[in-house]
mmCIF file with all atom_site columns, C-alpha atoms in Angstrom:
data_model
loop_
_atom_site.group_PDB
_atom_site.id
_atom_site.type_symbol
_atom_site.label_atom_id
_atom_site.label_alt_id
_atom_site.label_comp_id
_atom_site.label_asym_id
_atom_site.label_entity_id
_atom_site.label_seq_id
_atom_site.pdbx_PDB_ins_code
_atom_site.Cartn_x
_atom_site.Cartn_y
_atom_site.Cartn_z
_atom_site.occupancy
_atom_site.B_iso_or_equiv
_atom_site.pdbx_formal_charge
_atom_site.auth_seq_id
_atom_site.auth_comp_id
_atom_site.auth_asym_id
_atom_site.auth_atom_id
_atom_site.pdbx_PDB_model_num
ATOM 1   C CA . UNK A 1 1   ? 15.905  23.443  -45.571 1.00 0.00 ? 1   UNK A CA 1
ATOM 2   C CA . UNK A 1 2   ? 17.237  26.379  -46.568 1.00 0.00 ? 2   UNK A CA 1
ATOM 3   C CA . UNK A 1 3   ? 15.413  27.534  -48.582 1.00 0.00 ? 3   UNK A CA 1
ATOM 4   C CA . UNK A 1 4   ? 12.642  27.365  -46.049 1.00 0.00 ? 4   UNK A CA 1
ATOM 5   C CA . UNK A 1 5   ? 14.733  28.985  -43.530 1.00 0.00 ? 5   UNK A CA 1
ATOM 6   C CA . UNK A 1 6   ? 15.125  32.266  -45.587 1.00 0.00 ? 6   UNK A CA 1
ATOM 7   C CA . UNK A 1 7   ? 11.962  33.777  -45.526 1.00 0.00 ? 7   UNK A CA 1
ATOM 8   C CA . UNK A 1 8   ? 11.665  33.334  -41.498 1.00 0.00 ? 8   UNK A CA 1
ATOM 9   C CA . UNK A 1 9   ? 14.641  35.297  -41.353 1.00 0.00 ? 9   UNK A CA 1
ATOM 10  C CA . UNK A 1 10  ? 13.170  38.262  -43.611 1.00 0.00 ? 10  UNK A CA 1
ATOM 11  C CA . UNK A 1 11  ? 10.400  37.851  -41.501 1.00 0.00 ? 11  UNK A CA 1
ATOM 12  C CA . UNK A 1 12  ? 11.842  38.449  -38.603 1.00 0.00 ? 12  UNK A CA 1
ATOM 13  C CA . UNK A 1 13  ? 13.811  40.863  -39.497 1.00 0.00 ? 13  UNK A CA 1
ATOM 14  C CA . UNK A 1 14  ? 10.828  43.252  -41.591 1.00 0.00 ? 14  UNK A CA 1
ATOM 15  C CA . UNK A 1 15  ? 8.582   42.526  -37.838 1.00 0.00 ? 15  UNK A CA 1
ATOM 16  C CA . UNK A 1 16  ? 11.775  44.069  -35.979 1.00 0.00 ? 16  UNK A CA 1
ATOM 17  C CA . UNK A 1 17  ? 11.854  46.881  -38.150 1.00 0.00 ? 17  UNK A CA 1
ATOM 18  C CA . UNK A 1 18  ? 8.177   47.470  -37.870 1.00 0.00 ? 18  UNK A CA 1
ATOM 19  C CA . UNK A 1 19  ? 8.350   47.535  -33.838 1.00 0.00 ? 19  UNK A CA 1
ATOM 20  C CA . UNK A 1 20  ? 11.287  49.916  -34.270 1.00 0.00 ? 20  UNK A CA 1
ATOM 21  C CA . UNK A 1 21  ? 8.881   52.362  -36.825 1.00 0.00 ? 21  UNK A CA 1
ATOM 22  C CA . UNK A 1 22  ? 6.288   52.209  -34.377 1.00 0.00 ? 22  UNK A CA 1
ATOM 23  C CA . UNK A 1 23  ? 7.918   53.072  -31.285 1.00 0.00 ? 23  UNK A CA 1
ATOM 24  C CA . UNK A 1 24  ? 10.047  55.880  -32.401 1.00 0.00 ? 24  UNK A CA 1
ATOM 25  C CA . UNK A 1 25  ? 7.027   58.201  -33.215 1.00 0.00 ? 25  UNK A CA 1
ATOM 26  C CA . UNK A 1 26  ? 6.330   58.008  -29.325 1.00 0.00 ? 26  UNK A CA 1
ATOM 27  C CA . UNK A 1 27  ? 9.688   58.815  -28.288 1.00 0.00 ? 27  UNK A CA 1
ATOM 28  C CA . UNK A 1 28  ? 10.078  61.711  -29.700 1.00 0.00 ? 28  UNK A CA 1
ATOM 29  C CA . UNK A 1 29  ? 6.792   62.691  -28.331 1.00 0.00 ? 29  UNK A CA 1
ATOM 30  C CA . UNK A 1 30  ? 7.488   61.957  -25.294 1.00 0.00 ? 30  UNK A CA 1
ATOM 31  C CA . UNK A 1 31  ? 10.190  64.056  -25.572 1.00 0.00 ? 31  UNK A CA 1
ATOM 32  C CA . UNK A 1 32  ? 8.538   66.857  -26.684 1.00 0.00 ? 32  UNK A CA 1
ATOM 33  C CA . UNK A 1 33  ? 5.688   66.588  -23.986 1.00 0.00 ? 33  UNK A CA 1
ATOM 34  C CA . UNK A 1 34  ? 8.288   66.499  -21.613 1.00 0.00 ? 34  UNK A CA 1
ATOM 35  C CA . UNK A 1 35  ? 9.739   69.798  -22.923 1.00 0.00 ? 35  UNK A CA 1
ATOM 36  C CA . UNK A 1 36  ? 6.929   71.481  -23.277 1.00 0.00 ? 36  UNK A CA 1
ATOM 37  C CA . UNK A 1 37  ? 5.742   70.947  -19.356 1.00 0.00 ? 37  UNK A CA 1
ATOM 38  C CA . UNK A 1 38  ? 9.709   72.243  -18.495 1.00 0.00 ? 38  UNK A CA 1
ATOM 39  C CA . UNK A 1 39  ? 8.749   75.349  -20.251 1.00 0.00 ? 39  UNK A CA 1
ATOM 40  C CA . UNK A 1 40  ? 5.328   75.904  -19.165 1.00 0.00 ? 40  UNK A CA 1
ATOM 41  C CA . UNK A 1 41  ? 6.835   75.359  -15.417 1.00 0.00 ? 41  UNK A CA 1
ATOM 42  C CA . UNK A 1 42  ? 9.254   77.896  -16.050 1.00 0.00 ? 42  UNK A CA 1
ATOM 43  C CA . UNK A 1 43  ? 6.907   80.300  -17.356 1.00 0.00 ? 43  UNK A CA 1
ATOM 44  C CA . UNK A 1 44  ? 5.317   80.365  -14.560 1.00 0.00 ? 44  UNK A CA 1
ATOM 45  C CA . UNK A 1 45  ? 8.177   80.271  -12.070 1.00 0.00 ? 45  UNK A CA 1
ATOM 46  C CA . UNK A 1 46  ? 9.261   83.510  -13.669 1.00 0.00 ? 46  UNK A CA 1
ATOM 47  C CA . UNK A 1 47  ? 5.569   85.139  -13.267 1.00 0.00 ? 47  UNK A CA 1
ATOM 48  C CA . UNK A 1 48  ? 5.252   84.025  -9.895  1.00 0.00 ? 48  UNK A CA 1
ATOM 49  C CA . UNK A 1 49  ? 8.369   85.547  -8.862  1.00 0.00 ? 49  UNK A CA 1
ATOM 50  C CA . UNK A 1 50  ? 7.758   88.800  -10.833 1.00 0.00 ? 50  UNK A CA 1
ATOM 51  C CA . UNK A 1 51  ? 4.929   88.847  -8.504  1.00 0.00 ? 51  UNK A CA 1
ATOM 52  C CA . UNK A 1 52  ? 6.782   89.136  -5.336  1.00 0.00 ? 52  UNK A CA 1
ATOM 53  C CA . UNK A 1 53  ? 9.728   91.099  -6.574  1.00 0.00 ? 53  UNK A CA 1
ATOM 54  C CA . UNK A 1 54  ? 7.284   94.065  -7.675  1.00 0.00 ? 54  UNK A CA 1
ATOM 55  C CA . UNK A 1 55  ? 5.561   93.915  -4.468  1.00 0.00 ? 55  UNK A CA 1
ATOM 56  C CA . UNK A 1 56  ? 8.916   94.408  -3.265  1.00 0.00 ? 56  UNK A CA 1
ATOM 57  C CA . UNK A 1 57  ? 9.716   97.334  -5.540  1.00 0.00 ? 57  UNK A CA 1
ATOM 58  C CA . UNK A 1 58  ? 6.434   98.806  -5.025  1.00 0.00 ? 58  UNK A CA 1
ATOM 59  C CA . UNK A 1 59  ? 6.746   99.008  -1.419  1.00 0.00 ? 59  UNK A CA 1
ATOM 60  C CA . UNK A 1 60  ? 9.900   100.272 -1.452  1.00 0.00 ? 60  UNK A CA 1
ATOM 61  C CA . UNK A 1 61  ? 10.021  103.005 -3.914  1.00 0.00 ? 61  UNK A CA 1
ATOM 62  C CA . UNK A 1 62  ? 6.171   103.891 -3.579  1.00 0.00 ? 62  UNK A CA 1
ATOM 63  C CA . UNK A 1 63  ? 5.357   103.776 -7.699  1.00 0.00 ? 63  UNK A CA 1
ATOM 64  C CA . UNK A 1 64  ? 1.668   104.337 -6.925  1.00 0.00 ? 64  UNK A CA 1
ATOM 65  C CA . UNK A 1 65  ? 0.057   101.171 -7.646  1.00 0.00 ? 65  UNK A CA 1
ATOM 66  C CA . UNK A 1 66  ? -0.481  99.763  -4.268  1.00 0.00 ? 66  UNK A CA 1
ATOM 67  C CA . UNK A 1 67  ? 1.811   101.811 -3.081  1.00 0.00 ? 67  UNK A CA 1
ATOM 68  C CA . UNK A 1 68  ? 1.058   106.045 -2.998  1.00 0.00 ? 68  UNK A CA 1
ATOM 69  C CA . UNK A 1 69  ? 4.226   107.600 -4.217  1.00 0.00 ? 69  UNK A CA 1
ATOM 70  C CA . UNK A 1 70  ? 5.820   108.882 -1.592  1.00 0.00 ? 70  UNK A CA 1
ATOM 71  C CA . UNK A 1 71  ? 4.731   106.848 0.918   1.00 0.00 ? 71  UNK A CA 1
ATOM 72  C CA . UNK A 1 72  ? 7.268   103.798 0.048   1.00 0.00 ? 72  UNK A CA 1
ATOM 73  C CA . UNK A 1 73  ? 10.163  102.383 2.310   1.00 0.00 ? 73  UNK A CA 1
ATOM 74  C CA . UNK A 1 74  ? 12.522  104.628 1.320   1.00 0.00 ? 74  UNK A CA 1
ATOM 75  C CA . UNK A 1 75  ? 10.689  107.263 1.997   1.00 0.00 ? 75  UNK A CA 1
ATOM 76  C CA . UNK A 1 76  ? 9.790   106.387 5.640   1.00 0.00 ? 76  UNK A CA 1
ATOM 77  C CA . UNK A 1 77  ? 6.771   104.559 4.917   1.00 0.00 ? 77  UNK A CA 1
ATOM 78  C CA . UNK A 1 78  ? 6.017   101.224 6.424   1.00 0.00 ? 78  UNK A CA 1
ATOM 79  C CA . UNK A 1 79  ? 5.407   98.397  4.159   1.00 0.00 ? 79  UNK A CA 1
ATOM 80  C CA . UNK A 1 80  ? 3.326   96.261  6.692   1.00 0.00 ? 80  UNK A CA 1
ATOM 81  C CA . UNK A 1 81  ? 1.497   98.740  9.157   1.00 0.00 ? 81  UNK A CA 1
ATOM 82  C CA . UNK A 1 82  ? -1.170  99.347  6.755   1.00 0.00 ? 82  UNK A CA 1
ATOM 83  C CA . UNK A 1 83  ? -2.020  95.939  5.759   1.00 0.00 ? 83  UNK A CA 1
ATOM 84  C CA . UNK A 1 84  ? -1.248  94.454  9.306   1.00 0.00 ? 84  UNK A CA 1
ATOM 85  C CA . UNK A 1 85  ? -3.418  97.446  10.952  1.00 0.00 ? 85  UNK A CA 1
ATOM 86  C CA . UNK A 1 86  ? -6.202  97.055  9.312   1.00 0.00 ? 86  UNK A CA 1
ATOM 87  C CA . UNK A 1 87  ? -6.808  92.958  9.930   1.00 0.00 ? 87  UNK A CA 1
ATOM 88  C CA . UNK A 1 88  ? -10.640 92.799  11.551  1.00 0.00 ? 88  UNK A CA 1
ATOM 89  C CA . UNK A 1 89  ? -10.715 89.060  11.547  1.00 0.00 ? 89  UNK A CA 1
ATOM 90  C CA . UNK A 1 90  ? -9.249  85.684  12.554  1.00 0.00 ? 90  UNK A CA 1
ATOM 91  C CA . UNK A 1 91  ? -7.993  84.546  15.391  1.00 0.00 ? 91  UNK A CA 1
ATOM 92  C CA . UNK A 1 92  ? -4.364  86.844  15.329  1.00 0.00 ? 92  UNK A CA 1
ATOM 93  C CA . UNK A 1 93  ? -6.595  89.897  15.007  1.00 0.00 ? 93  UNK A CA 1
ATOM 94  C CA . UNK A 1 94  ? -4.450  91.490  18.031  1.00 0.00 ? 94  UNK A CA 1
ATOM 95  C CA . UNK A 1 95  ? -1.233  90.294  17.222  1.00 0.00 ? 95  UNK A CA 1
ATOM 96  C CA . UNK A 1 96  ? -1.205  91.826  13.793  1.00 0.00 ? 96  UNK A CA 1
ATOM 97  C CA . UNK A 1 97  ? -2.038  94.678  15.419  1.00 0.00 ? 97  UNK A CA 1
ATOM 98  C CA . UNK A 1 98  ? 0.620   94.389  17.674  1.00 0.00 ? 98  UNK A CA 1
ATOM 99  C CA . UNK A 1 99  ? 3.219   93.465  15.033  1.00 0.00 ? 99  UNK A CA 1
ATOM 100 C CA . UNK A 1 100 ? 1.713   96.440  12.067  1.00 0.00 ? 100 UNK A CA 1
ATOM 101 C CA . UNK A 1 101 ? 4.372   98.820  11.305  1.00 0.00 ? 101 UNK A CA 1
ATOM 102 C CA . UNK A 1 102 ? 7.306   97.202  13.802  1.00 0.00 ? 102 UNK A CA 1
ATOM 103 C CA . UNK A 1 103 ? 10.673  97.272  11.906  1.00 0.00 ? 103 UNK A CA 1
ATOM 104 C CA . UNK A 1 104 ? 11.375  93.673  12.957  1.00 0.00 ? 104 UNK A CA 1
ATOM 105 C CA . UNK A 1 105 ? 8.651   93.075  10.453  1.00 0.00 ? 105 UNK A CA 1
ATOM 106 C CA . UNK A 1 106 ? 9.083   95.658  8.030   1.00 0.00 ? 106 UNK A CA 1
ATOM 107 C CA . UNK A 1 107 ? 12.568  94.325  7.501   1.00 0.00 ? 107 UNK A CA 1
ATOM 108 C CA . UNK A 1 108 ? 11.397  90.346  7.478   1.00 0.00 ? 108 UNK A CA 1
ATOM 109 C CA . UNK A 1 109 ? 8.492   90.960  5.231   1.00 0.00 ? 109 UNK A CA 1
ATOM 110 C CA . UNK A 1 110 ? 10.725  92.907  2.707   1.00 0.00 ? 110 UNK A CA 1
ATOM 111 C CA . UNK A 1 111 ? 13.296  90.640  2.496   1.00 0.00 ? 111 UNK A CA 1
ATOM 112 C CA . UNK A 1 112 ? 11.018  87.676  1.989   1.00 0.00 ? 112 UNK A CA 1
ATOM 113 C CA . UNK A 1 113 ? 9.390   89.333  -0.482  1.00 0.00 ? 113 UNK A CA 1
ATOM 114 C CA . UNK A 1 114 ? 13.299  90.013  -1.962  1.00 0.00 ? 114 UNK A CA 1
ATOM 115 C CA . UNK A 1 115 ? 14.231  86.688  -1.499  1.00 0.00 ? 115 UNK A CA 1
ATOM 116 C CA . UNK A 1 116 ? 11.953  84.534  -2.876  1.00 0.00 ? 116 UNK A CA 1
ATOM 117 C CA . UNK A 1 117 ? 11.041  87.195  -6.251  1.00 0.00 ? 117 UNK A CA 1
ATOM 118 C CA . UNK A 1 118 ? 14.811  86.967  -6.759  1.00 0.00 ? 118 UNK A CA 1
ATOM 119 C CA . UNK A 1 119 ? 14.963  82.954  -6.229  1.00 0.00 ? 119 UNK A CA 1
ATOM 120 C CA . UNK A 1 120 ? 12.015  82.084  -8.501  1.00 0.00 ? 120 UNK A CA 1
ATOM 121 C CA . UNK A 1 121 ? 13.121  84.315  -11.245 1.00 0.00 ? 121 UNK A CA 1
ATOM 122 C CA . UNK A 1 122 ? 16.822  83.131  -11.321 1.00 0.00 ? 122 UNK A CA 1
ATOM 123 C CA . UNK A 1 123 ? 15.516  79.572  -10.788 1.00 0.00 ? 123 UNK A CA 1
ATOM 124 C CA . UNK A 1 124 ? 17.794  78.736  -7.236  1.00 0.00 ? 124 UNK A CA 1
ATOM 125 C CA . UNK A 1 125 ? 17.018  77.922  -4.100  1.00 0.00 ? 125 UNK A CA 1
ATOM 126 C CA . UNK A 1 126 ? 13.257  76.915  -4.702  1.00 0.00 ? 126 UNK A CA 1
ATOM 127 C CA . UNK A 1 127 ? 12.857  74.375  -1.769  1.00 0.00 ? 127 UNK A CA 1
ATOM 128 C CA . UNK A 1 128 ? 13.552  77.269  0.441   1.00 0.00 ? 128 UNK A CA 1
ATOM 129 C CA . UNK A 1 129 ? 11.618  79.760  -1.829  1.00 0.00 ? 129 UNK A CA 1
ATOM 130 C CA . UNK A 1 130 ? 8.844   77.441  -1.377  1.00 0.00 ? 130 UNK A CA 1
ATOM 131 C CA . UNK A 1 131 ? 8.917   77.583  2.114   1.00 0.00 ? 131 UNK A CA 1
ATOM 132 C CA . UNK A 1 132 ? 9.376   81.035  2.730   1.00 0.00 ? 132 UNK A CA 1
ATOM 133 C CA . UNK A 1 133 ? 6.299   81.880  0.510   1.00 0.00 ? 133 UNK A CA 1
ATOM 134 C CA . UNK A 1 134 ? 4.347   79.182  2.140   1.00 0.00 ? 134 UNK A CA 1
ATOM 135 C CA . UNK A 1 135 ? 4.816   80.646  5.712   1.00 0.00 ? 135 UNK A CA 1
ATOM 136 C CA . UNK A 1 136 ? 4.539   84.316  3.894   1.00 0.00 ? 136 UNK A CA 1
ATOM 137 C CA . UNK A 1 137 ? 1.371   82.838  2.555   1.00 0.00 ? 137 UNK A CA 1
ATOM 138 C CA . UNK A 1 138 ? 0.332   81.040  5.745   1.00 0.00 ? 138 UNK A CA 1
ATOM 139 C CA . UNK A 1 139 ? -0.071  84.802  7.868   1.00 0.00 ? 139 UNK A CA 1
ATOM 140 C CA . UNK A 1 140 ? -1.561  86.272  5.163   1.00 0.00 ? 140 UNK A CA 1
ATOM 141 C CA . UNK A 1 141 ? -4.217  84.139  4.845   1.00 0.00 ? 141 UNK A CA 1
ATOM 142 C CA . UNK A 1 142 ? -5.063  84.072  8.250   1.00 0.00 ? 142 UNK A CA 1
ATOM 143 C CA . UNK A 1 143 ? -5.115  88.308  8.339   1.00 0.00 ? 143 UNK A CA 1
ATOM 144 C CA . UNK A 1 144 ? -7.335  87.568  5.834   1.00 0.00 ? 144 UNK A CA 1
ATOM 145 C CA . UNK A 1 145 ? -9.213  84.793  7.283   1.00 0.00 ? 145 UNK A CA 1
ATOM 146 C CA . UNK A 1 146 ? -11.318 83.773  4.636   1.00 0.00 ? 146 UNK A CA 1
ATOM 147 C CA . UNK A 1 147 ? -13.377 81.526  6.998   1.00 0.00 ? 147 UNK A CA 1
ATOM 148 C CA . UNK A 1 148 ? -14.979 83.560  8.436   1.00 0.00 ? 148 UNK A CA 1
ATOM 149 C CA . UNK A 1 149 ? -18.450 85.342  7.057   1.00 0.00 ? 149 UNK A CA 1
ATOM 150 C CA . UNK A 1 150 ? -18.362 88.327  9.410   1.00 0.00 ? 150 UNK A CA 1
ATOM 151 C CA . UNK A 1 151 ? -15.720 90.624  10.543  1.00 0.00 ? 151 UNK A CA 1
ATOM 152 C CA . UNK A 1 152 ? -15.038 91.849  14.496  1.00 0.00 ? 152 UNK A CA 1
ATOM 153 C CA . UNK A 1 153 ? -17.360 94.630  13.923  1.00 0.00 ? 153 UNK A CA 1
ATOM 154 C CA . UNK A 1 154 ? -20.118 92.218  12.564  1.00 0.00 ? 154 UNK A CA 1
ATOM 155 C CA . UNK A 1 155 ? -19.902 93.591  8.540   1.00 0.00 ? 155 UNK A CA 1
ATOM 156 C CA . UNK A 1 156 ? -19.540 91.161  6.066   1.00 0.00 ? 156 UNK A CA 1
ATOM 157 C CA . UNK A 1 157 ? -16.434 90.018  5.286   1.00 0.00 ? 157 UNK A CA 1
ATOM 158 C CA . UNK A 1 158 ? -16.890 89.351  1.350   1.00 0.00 ? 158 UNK A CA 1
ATOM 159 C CA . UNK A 1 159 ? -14.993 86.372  1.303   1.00 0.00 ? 159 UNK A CA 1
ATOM 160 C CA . UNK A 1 160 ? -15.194 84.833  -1.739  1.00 0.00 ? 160 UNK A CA 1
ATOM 161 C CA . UNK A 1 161 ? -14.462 80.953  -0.689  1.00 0.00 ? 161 UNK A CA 1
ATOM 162 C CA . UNK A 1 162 ? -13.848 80.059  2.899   1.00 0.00 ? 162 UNK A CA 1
ATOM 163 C CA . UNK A 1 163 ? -10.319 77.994  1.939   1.00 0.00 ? 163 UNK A CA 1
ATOM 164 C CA . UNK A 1 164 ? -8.724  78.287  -1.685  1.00 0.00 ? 164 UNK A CA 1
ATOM 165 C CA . UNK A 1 165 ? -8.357  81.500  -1.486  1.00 0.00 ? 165 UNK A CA 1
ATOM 166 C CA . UNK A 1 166 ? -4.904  83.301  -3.778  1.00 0.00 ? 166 UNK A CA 1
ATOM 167 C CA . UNK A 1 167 ? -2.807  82.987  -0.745  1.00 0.00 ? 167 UNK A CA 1
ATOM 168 C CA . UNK A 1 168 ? -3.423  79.120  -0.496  1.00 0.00 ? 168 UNK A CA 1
ATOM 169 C CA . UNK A 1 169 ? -2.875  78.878  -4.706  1.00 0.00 ? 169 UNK A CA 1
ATOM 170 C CA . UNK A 1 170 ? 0.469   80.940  -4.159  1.00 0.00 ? 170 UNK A CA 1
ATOM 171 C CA . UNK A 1 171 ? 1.449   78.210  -2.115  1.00 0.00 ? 171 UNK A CA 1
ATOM 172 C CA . UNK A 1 172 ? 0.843   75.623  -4.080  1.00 0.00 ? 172 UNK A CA 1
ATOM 173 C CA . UNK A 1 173 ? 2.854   76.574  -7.028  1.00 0.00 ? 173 UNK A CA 1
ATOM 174 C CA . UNK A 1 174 ? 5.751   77.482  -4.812  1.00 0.00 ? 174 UNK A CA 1
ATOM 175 C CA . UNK A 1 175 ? 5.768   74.103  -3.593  1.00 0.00 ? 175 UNK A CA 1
ATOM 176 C CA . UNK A 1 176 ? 5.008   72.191  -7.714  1.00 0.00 ? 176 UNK A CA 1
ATOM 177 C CA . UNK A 1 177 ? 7.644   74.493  -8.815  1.00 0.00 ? 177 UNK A CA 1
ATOM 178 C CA . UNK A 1 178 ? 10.457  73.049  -6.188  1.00 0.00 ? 178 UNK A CA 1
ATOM 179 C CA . UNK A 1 179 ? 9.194   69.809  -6.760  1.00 0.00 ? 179 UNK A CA 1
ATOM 180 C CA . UNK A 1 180 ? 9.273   69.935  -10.214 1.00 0.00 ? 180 UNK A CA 1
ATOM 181 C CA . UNK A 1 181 ? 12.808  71.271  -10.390 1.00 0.00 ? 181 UNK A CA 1
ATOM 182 C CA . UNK A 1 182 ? 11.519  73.994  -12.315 1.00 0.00 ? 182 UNK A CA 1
ATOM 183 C CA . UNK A 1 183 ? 14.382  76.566  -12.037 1.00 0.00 ? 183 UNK A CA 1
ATOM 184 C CA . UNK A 1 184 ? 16.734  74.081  -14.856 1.00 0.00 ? 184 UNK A CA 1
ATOM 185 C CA . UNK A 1 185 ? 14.980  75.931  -17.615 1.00 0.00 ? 185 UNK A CA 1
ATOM 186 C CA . UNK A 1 186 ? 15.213  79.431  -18.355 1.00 0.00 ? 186 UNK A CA 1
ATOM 187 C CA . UNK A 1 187 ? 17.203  79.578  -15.288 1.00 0.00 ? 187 UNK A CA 1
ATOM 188 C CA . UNK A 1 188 ? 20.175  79.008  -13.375 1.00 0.00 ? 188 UNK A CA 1
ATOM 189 C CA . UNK A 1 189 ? 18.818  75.347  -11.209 1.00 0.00 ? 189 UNK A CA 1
ATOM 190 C CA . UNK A 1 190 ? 21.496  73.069  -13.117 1.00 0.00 ? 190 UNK A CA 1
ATOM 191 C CA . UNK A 1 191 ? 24.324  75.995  -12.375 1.00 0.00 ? 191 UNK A CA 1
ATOM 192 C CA . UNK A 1 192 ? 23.102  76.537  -8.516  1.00 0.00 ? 192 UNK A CA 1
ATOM 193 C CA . UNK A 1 193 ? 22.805  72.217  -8.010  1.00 0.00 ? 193 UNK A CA 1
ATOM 194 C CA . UNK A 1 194 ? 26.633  71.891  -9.260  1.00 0.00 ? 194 UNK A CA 1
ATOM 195 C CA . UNK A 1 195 ? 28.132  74.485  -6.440  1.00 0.00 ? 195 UNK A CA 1
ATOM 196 C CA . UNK A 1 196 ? 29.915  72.113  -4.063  1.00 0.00 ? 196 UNK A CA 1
ATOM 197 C CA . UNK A 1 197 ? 28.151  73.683  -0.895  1.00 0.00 ? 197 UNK A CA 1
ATOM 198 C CA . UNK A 1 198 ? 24.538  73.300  -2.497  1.00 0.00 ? 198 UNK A CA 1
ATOM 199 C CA . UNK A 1 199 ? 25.948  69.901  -3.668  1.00 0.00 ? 199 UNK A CA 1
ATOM 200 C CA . UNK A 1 200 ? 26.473  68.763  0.241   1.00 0.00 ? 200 UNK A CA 1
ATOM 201 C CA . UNK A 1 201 ? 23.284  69.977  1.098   1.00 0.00 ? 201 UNK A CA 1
ATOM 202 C CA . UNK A 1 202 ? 20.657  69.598  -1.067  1.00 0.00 ? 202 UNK A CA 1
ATOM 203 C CA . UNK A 1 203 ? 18.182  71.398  1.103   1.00 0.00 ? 203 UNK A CA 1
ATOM 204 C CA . UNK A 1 204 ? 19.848  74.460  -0.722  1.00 0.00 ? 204 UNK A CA 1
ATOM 205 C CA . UNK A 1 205 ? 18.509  73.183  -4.367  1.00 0.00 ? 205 UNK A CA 1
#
């Protein structure tokens, strides 16, 4: 008896061992895979918010990319009557009009642009990041308004695609990246979450 018994319980044990040997290969690459996603996430949570911060610095200080030098905020230049002006489609063709160079919008536009560079690239506040730049986004696509072939003078527009245009991929990854929780690596998400104000409302996260 056993004598008989003694092998099962090798048995046993050596299958246990084997399950054990098997499984612990995919745990460590699932932790890896799970790493490397954080990273690639924050990778491009800091690009995407270098985006919008240079905009920002480029319309203010006029470096002479999109911006002429001397024609930045600082130097009495208007970051949104140019853009806003020159809108010859969609259906707030008039009302950008109305709105290009106001300093109501000057000041909102710049400070969104502030706001959410400076969120995605210290990794706090995304949910409201992500809703900033998807309303930022929103307008700008329809000044665009890639829908349409033909602009209000009856030239062609030169859309490229009539919906997924930049504007529409901008907010998308504003909205993965607070969803994701993206701003815990390479930035300061786990500090910002621990604040007791953010902590009692985690609309702030």
């Amino acid at each position: 008896m056993a004598v008989h018994n003694h092998p099962q319980r090798l048995h046993g044990f050596h299958f246990s061992f084997q399950r054990k040997a098997a499984t612990a290969p995919q745990t460590v690459d699932t932790a890896a895979s799970t790493a490397t996603v954080a990273h690639a996430l924050a990778g491009l949570r800091l690009l995407t918010g270098f985006v919008f911060l240079w905009a920002f610095l480029d319309k203010t200080f006029g470096f002479g990319y999109a911006t002429p030098s001397g024609k930045g905020w600082i130097d009495g230049g208007s970051p949104t009557k140019g853009f806003l002006s020159s809108v010859a489609v969609g259906p707030m063709e008039s009302t950008f009009h109305d709105w290009a160079g106001a300093g109501w919008a000057d000041w909102l536009f710049m400070l969104g642009l502030l706001g959410i560079g400076v969120a995605l690239v210290s990794g706090v506040a995304l949910r409201l990041a992500a809703v900033a730049g998807t309303l930022m986004m929103a307008f700008m696509w329809i000044a665009e308004w890639p829908p349409a072939k033909h602009l209000s003078d009856g030239s062609l527009s030169m859309s490229t695609n009539p919906f997924a245009d930049y504007h529409v991929i901008y907010a998308v990854v504003l909205i993965a990246l607070a969803a994701a929780g993206a701003g815990a690596t390479w930035g300061l998400g786990k500090v910002w979450a621990r604040l007791p104000f953010v902590s009692r409302n985690r609309w702030l996260i």
